[in-house]
Amino acid sequence: MTDVSEGRLTVQQLSWCDVETLTSALADTVKATDIGFDHIVAVSRGGFVPARLLASALRVSRLGSIGVRYSDAQRKTPEIVASASGLRPSDKVLLVEDAIESGRSLMHAAEAIQPQVELLKTAAYFRQPTSIPDLDFVVEERVQLPRFPWE
């Protein structure tokens, strides 16, 4: 990790090597549960890279995405703009984000997917202590989130 100054704020910049380490740690946590996930769904856009990397680490071949946008400045009125396709009622789904700030997008995505599948679990590399949802799998809780290589 490298510290990068942005005005008065110093942000940690993650390297791709850092991301590989985070993915391995997250995958190990998921594997420890013995849940055989059938489908991994990325919350766009931040979840795309982690979901793809986790799909490889967990040997899950079905990968999709869901998009959430908001029509108001307070981010309280969600609109699902791209729903995960190919979900089956018997699926065990892992819903993935890179980091959770407020948690609203993850929560709304989960609400859209949950009725369609047998089991839904959530995962992210990082979460802030003040975020809404409890994650099923997380590597670390941080007050200040780092910047990812894809940002």
PDB file of C-alpha atoms in Angstrom:
ATOM      1  CA  MET A   1       0.000   0.000   0.000  1.00  0.00           C
ATOM      2  CA  THR A   2       1.122   3.496  -0.784  1.00  0.00           C
ATOM      3  CA  ASP A   3      -0.097   6.653   0.924  1.00  0.00           C
ATOM      4  CA  VAL A   4      -1.344   9.256  -1.552  1.00  0.00           C
ATOM      5  CA  SER A   5      -2.078  12.865  -0.608  1.00  0.00           C
ATOM      6  CA  GLU A   6      -5.332  14.378  -1.810  1.00  0.00           C
ATOM      7  CA  GLY A   7      -5.317  17.930  -0.500  1.00  0.00           C
ATOM      8  CA  ARG A   8      -5.332  17.615   3.292  1.00  0.00           C
ATOM      9  CA  LEU A   9      -6.356  13.960   3.205  1.00  0.00           C
ATOM     10  CA  THR A  10      -3.946  11.063   2.895  1.00  0.00           C
ATOM     11  CA  VAL A  11      -5.471   7.963   1.303  1.00  0.00           C
ATOM     12  CA  GLN A  12      -3.932   4.536   1.039  1.00  0.00           C
ATOM     13  CA  GLN A  13      -3.542   3.402  -2.568  1.00  0.00           C
ATOM     14  CA  LEU A  14      -3.746  -0.371  -2.893  1.00  0.00           C
ATOM     15  CA  SER A  15      -1.572  -2.204  -5.384  1.00  0.00           C
ATOM     16  CA  TRP A  16      -2.670  -5.210  -7.419  1.00  0.00           C
ATOM     17  CA  CYS A  17      -0.514  -7.320  -5.108  1.00  0.00           C
ATOM     18  CA  ASP A  18      -2.531  -5.955  -2.147  1.00  0.00           C
ATOM     19  CA  VAL A  19      -5.740  -6.913  -3.960  1.00  0.00           C
ATOM     20  CA  GLU A  20      -4.469 -10.459  -4.500  1.00  0.00           C
ATOM     21  CA  THR A  21      -3.723 -10.733  -0.767  1.00  0.00           C
ATOM     22  CA  LEU A  22      -7.173  -9.372   0.127  1.00  0.00           C
ATOM     23  CA  THR A  23      -8.843 -11.779  -2.311  1.00  0.00           C
ATOM     24  CA  SER A  24      -6.995 -14.727  -0.833  1.00  0.00           C
ATOM     25  CA  ALA A  25      -8.008 -13.717   2.706  1.00  0.00           C
ATOM     26  CA  LEU A  26     -11.636 -13.225   1.702  1.00  0.00           C
ATOM     27  CA  ALA A  27     -11.730 -16.510  -0.213  1.00  0.00           C
ATOM     28  CA  ASP A  28     -10.266 -18.361   2.783  1.00  0.00           C
ATOM     29  CA  THR A  29     -12.997 -16.946   5.028  1.00  0.00           C
ATOM     30  CA  VAL A  30     -15.685 -18.021   2.572  1.00  0.00           C
ATOM     31  CA  LYS A  31     -14.168 -21.493   2.112  1.00  0.00           C
ATOM     32  CA  ALA A  32     -14.142 -22.034   5.881  1.00  0.00           C
ATOM     33  CA  THR A  33     -17.959 -22.054   5.882  1.00  0.00           C
ATOM     34  CA  ASP A  34     -18.201 -24.989   3.468  1.00  0.00           C
ATOM     35  CA  ILE A  35     -20.975 -23.215   1.552  1.00  0.00           C
ATOM     36  CA  GLY A  36     -20.747 -24.243  -2.072  1.00  0.00           C
ATOM     37  CA  PHE A  37     -21.752 -21.086  -3.891  1.00  0.00           C
ATOM     38  CA  ASP A  38     -23.372 -21.564  -7.308  1.00  0.00           C
ATOM     39  CA  HIS A  39     -23.286 -17.961  -8.456  1.00  0.00           C
ATOM     40  CA  ILE A  40     -21.309 -14.824  -7.630  1.00  0.00           C
ATOM     41  CA  VAL A  41     -22.957 -11.463  -8.288  1.00  0.00           C
ATOM     42  CA  ALA A  42     -21.021  -8.195  -8.390  1.00  0.00           C
ATOM     43  CA  VAL A  43     -22.618  -4.954  -7.284  1.00  0.00           C
ATOM     44  CA  SER A  44     -21.599  -2.654 -10.115  1.00  0.00           C
ATOM     45  CA  ARG A  45     -19.217  -1.016 -10.410  1.00  0.00           C
ATOM     46  CA  GLY A  46     -16.946  -1.544  -7.439  1.00  0.00           C
ATOM     47  CA  GLY A  47     -17.748  -5.216  -7.130  1.00  0.00           C
ATOM     48  CA  PHE A  48     -16.716  -6.219 -10.661  1.00  0.00           C
ATOM     49  CA  VAL A  49     -13.032  -6.931 -10.009  1.00  0.00           C
ATOM     50  CA  PRO A  50     -13.432  -8.555  -6.573  1.00  0.00           C
ATOM     51  CA  ALA A  51     -16.289 -10.745  -7.849  1.00  0.00           C
ATOM     52  CA  ARG A  52     -14.215 -11.939 -10.805  1.00  0.00           C
ATOM     53  CA  LEU A  53     -11.202 -12.687  -8.617  1.00  0.00           C
ATOM     54  CA  LEU A  54     -13.339 -14.484  -6.030  1.00  0.00           C
ATOM     55  CA  ALA A  55     -15.032 -16.528  -8.747  1.00  0.00           C
ATOM     56  CA  SER A  56     -11.613 -17.895  -9.703  1.00  0.00           C
ATOM     57  CA  ALA A  57     -10.484 -18.422  -6.108  1.00  0.00           C
ATOM     58  CA  LEU A  58     -13.718 -20.210  -5.173  1.00  0.00           C
ATOM     59  CA  ARG A  59     -14.053 -22.022  -8.515  1.00  0.00           C
ATOM     60  CA  VAL A  60     -17.497 -20.612  -9.198  1.00  0.00           C
ATOM     61  CA  SER A  61     -18.219 -20.499 -12.922  1.00  0.00           C
ATOM     62  CA  ARG A  62     -21.459 -18.496 -12.865  1.00  0.00           C
ATOM     63  CA  LEU A  63     -20.757 -14.787 -12.529  1.00  0.00           C
ATOM     64  CA  GLY A  64     -23.195 -11.909 -12.911  1.00  0.00           C
ATOM     65  CA  SER A  65     -23.803  -8.344 -11.833  1.00  0.00           C
ATOM     66  CA  ILE A  66     -26.487  -6.055 -10.514  1.00  0.00           C
ATOM     67  CA  GLY A  67     -26.577  -2.280 -10.818  1.00  0.00           C
ATOM     68  CA  VAL A  68     -28.148   0.157  -8.398  1.00  0.00           C
ATOM     69  CA  ARG A  69     -28.544   3.884  -8.974  1.00  0.00           C
ATOM     70  CA  TYR A  70     -30.366   6.591  -7.088  1.00  0.00           C
ATOM     71  CA  SER A  71     -32.747   9.232  -8.320  1.00  0.00           C
ATOM     72  CA  ASP A  72     -32.246  11.520  -5.322  1.00  0.00           C
ATOM     73  CA  ALA A  73     -29.260  13.247  -3.750  1.00  0.00           C
ATOM     74  CA  GLN A  74     -29.832  11.522  -0.403  1.00  0.00           C
ATOM     75  CA  ARG A  75     -29.472   8.105  -2.095  1.00  0.00           C
ATOM     76  CA  LYS A  76     -32.701   6.811  -0.562  1.00  0.00           C
ATOM     77  CA  THR A  77     -34.708   6.028  -3.694  1.00  0.00           C
ATOM     78  CA  PRO A  78     -32.972   3.125  -5.439  1.00  0.00           C
ATOM     79  CA  GLU A  79     -33.501   1.873  -8.935  1.00  0.00           C
ATOM     80  CA  ILE A  80     -32.190  -1.501 -10.031  1.00  0.00           C
ATOM     81  CA  VAL A  81     -30.756  -0.724 -13.468  1.00  0.00           C
ATOM     82  CA  ALA A  82     -29.282  -4.105 -14.298  1.00  0.00           C
ATOM     83  CA  SER A  83     -30.484  -7.175 -12.471  1.00  0.00           C
ATOM     84  CA  ALA A  84     -28.502 -10.365 -12.110  1.00  0.00           C
ATOM     85  CA  SER A  85     -29.645 -12.844 -14.741  1.00  0.00           C
ATOM     86  CA  GLY A  86     -29.617 -16.612 -14.681  1.00  0.00           C
ATOM     87  CA  LEU A  87     -30.471 -16.951 -11.006  1.00  0.00           C
ATOM     88  CA  ARG A  88     -32.212 -20.181  -9.988  1.00  0.00           C
ATOM     89  CA  PRO A  89     -34.403 -20.811  -6.914  1.00  0.00           C
ATOM     90  CA  SER A  90     -31.912 -23.416  -5.648  1.00  0.00           C
ATOM     91  CA  ASP A  91     -28.871 -21.101  -6.002  1.00  0.00           C
ATOM     92  CA  LYS A  92     -26.522 -20.153  -3.218  1.00  0.00           C
ATOM     93  CA  VAL A  93     -25.351 -16.666  -4.193  1.00  0.00           C
ATOM     94  CA  LEU A  94     -22.433 -14.565  -2.993  1.00  0.00           C
ATOM     95  CA  LEU A  95     -23.083 -10.826  -3.518  1.00  0.00           C
ATOM     96  CA  VAL A  96     -19.784  -8.913  -3.735  1.00  0.00           C
ATOM     97  CA  GLU A  97     -18.634  -5.290  -3.353  1.00  0.00           C
ATOM     98  CA  ASP A  98     -15.112  -3.912  -3.002  1.00  0.00           C
ATOM     99  CA  ALA A  99     -15.817  -1.708   0.020  1.00  0.00           C
ATOM    100  CA  ILE A 100     -18.913  -0.715   1.965  1.00  0.00           C
ATOM    101  CA  GLU A 101     -19.342   2.949   2.829  1.00  0.00           C
ATOM    102  CA  SER A 102     -23.030   3.484   3.602  1.00  0.00           C
ATOM    103  CA  GLY A 103     -24.068  -0.006   2.508  1.00  0.00           C
ATOM    104  CA  ARG A 104     -27.217   1.192   0.752  1.00  0.00           C
ATOM    105  CA  SER A 105     -26.351  -0.187  -2.691  1.00  0.00           C
ATOM    106  CA  LEU A 106     -25.482  -3.589  -1.259  1.00  0.00           C
ATOM    107  CA  MET A 107     -28.659  -3.621   0.822  1.00  0.00           C
ATOM    108  CA  HIS A 108     -30.887  -2.747  -2.144  1.00  0.00           C
ATOM    109  CA  ALA A 109     -29.138  -5.276  -4.385  1.00  0.00           C
ATOM    110  CA  ALA A 110     -29.601  -7.951  -1.712  1.00  0.00           C
ATOM    111  CA  GLU A 111     -33.303  -7.102  -1.392  1.00  0.00           C
ATOM    112  CA  ALA A 112     -33.708  -7.569  -5.154  1.00  0.00           C
ATOM    113  CA  ILE A 113     -31.895 -10.926  -5.249  1.00  0.00           C
ATOM    114  CA  GLN A 114     -32.981 -12.578  -1.967  1.00  0.00           C
ATOM    115  CA  PRO A 115     -36.509 -13.626  -3.063  1.00  0.00           C
ATOM    116  CA  GLN A 116     -35.102 -15.379  -6.152  1.00  0.00           C
ATOM    117  CA  VAL A 117     -32.588 -17.715  -4.489  1.00  0.00           C
ATOM    118  CA  GLU A 118     -32.198 -20.274  -1.712  1.00  0.00           C
ATOM    119  CA  LEU A 119     -29.312 -18.544   0.055  1.00  0.00           C
ATOM    120  CA  LEU A 120     -27.715 -15.105  -0.259  1.00  0.00           C
ATOM    121  CA  LYS A 121     -24.509 -14.048   1.497  1.00  0.00           C
ATOM    122  CA  THR A 122     -22.564 -10.797   1.178  1.00  0.00           C
ATOM    123  CA  ALA A 123     -18.841 -10.084   0.958  1.00  0.00           C
ATOM    124  CA  ALA A 124     -16.426  -7.168   0.654  1.00  0.00           C
ATOM    125  CA  TYR A 125     -12.787  -6.446   1.283  1.00  0.00           C
ATOM    126  CA  PHE A 126     -13.572  -3.519   3.614  1.00  0.00           C
ATOM    127  CA  ARG A 127     -16.466  -1.962   5.479  1.00  0.00           C
ATOM    128  CA  GLN A 128     -16.767   1.236   7.455  1.00  0.00           C
ATOM    129  CA  PRO A 129     -18.014   0.937  11.041  1.00  0.00           C
ATOM    130  CA  THR A 130     -21.014   3.170  10.268  1.00  0.00           C
ATOM    131  CA  SER A 131     -22.255   1.208   7.249  1.00  0.00           C
ATOM    132  CA  ILE A 132     -25.801  -0.164   7.286  1.00  0.00           C
ATOM    133  CA  PRO A 133     -25.598  -3.887   6.561  1.00  0.00           C
ATOM    134  CA  ASP A 134     -23.651  -6.484   8.427  1.00  0.00           C
ATOM    135  CA  LEU A 135     -21.542  -8.381   5.966  1.00  0.00           C
ATOM    136  CA  ASP A 136     -21.292 -12.136   6.063  1.00  0.00           C
ATOM    137  CA  PHE A 137     -17.666 -12.008   4.899  1.00  0.00           C
ATOM    138  CA  VAL A 138     -15.288  -9.066   5.277  1.00  0.00           C
ATOM    139  CA  VAL A 139     -11.533  -8.817   5.500  1.00  0.00           C
ATOM    140  CA  GLU A 140     -11.252  -5.608   7.505  1.00  0.00           C
ATOM    141  CA  GLU A 141     -13.251  -2.777   9.051  1.00  0.00           C
ATOM    142  CA  ARG A 142     -11.768   0.680   8.452  1.00  0.00           C
ATOM    143  CA  VAL A 143     -12.845   4.229   9.157  1.00  0.00           C
ATOM    144  CA  GLN A 144     -11.053   5.475   6.032  1.00  0.00           C
ATOM    145  CA  LEU A 145     -11.339   3.260   2.985  1.00  0.00           C
ATOM    146  CA  PRO A 146      -8.354   2.839   0.652  1.00  0.00           C
ATOM    147  CA  ARG A 147      -8.300   3.543  -3.062  1.00  0.00           C
ATOM    148  CA  PHE A 148      -8.333   0.480  -5.313  1.00  0.00           C
ATOM    149  CA  PRO A 149      -6.211   0.110  -8.480  1.00  0.00           C
ATOM    150  CA  TRP A 150      -9.373   0.214 -10.644  1.00  0.00           C
ATOM    151  CA  GLU A 151     -10.450   3.617  -9.326  1.00  0.00           C
TER     152      GLU A 151
END
